[in-house]
Short mmCIF file of C-alpha atoms in Angstrom, two decimals:
data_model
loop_
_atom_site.label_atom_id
_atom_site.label_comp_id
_atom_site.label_asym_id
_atom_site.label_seq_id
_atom_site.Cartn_x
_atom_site.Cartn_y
_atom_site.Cartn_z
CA UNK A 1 12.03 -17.57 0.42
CA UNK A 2 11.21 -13.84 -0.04
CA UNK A 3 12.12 -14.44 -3.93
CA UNK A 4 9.83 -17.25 -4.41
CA UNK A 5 7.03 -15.26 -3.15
CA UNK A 6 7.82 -12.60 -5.35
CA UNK A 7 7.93 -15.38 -8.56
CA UNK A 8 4.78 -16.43 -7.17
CA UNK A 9 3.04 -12.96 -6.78
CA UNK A 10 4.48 -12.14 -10.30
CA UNK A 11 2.78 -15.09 -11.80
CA UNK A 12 -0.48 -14.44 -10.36
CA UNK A 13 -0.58 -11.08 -11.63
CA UNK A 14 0.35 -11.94 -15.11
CA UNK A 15 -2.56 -14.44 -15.29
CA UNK A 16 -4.80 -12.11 -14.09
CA UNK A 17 -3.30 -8.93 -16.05
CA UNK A 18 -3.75 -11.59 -19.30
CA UNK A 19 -7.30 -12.27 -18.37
CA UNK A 20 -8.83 -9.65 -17.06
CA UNK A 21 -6.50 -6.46 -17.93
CA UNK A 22 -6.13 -3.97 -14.84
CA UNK A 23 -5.42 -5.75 -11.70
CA UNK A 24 -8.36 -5.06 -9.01
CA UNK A 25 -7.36 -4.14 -5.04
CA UNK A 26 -6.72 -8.08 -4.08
CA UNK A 27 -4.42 -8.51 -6.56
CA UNK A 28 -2.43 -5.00 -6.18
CA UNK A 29 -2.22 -5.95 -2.44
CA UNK A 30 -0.51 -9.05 -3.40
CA UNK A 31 2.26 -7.46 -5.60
CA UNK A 32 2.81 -4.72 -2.81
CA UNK A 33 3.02 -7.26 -0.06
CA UNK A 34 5.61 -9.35 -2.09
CA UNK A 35 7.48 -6.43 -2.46
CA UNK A 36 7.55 -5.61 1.33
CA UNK A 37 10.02 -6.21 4.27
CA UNK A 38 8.86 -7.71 7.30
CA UNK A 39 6.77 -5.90 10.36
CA UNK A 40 8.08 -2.98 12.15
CA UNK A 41 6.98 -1.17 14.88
CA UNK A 42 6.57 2.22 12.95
CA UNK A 43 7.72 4.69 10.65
CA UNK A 44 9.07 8.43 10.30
CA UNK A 45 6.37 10.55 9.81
CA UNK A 46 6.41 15.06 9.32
CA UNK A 47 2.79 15.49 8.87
CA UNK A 48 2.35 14.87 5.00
CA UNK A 49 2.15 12.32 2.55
CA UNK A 50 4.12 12.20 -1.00
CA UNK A 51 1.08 10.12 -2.20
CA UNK A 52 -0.62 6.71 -1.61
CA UNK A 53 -2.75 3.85 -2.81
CA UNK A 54 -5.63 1.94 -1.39
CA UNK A 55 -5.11 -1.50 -1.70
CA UNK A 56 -8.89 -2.89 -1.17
CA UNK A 57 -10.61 -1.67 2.20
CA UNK A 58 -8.24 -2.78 4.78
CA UNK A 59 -4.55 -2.13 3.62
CA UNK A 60 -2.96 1.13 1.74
CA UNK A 61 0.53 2.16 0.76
CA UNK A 62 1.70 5.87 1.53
CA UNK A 63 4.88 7.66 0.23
CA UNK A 64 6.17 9.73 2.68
CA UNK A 65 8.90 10.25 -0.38
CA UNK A 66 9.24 9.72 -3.96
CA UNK A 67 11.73 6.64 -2.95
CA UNK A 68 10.23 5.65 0.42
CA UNK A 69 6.69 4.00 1.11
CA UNK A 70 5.36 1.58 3.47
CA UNK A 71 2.49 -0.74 3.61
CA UNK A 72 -0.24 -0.03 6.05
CA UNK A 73 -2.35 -3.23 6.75
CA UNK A 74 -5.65 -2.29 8.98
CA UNK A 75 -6.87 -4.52 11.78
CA UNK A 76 -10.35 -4.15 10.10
CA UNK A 77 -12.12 -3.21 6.87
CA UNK A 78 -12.19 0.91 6.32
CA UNK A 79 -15.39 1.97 5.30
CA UNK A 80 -14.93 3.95 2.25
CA UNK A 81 -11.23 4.20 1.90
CA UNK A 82 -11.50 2.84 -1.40
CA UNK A 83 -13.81 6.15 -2.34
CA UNK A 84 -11.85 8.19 -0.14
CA UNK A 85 -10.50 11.55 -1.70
CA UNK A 86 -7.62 11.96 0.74
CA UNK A 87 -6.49 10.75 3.62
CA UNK A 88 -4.65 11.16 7.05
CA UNK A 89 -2.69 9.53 9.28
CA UNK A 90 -2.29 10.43 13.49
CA UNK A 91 1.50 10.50 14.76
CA UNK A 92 3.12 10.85 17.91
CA UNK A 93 6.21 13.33 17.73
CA UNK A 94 6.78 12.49 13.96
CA UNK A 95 6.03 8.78 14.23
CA UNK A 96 3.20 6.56 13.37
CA UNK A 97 3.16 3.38 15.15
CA UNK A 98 1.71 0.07 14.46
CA UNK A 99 -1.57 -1.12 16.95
CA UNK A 100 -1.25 2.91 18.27
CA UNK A 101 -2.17 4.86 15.26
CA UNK A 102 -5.02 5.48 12.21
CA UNK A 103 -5.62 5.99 9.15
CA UNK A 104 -8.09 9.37 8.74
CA UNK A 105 -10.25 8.89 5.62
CA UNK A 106 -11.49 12.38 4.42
CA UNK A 107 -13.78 13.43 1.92
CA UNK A 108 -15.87 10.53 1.38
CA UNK A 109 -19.52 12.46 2.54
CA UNK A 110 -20.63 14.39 5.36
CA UNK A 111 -20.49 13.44 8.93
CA UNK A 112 -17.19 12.10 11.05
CA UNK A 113 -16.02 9.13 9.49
CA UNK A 114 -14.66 6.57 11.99
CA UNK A 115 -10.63 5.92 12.16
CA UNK A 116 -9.18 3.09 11.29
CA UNK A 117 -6.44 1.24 12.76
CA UNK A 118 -3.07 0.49 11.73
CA UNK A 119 -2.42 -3.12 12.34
CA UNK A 120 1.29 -3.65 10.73
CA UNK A 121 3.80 -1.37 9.22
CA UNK A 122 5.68 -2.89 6.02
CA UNK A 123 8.93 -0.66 4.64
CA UNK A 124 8.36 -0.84 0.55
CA UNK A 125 11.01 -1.76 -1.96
CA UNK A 126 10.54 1.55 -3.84
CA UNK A 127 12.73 0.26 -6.80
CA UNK A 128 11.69 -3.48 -6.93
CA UNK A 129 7.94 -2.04 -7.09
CA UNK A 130 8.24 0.25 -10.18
CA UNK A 131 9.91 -2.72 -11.94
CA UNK A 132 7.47 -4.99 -11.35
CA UNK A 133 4.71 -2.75 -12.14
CA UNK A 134 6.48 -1.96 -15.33
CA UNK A 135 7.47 -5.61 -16.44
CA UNK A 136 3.01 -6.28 -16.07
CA UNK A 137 2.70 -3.17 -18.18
CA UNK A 138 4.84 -4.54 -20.82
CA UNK A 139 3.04 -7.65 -20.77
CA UNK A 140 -0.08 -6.01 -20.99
CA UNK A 141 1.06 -4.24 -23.93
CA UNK A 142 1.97 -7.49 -25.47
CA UNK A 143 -1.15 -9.33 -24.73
CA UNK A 144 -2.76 -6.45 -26.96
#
């Protein structure tokens, strides 16, 4: 099953990668939740990120490694995570948990900016990802 949602997703995103060129935050979302494992209850977490993606205003992936990421759906829309300049995430003795903890946008104006809440935790398939994104580059490339 989890392979035919992956052909599926793939699809999708070479249509629109053929049409339209760069894929926009719906369809990024797509290819990372095709490439994720099911729910878990939450993740190991020392304080800082390796790097991350927004993926539209309510889900974002975060490296907490070069090889390990997870997919962090929101219960909610997060106003201006996808302007935000960097981000944080609250943990309880090196753990973020899903329904307990939020995503911290920072640096998106002045004033306190209201957390947002992590709905479901997704572990990434690091490797799987990077192909994929590299098999639509090559068929952009083509397309041109």
């Amino acid at each position: 099953m989890k392979r035919l949602i992956v052909a599926v997703a793939m699809c999708l995103t070479l249509v629109a990668c053929a049409t339209g060129g760069r894929l926009d935050s719906a369809e990024r979302l797509e290819l990372y939740r095709a490439h994720a494992g099911p729910p878990q209850q939450d993740m190991q977490f020392f304080g800082s990120l390796n790097g991350w993606n927004e993926l539209g205003d309510s889900a974002l992936a975060v490296w907490t490694r070069p090889s390990e990421a997870y997919l962090l759906e929101l219960s909610g829309p997060c106003q201006d995570l996808p302007y935000a300049q960097a981000i944080g995430l609250s943990s309880q003795s090196g753990r973020v948990s899903a329904r307990f903890d939020k995503v911290l946008v920072r640096g998106t104006g002045p004033g306190p900016q209201m957390p947002c809440h992590i709905a479901s935790i997704r572990k990434l398939d690091v490797k799987a990802l990077r192909a994929s994104e590299q098999e639509l580059r090559q068929a952009q490339a083509e397309e041109r």
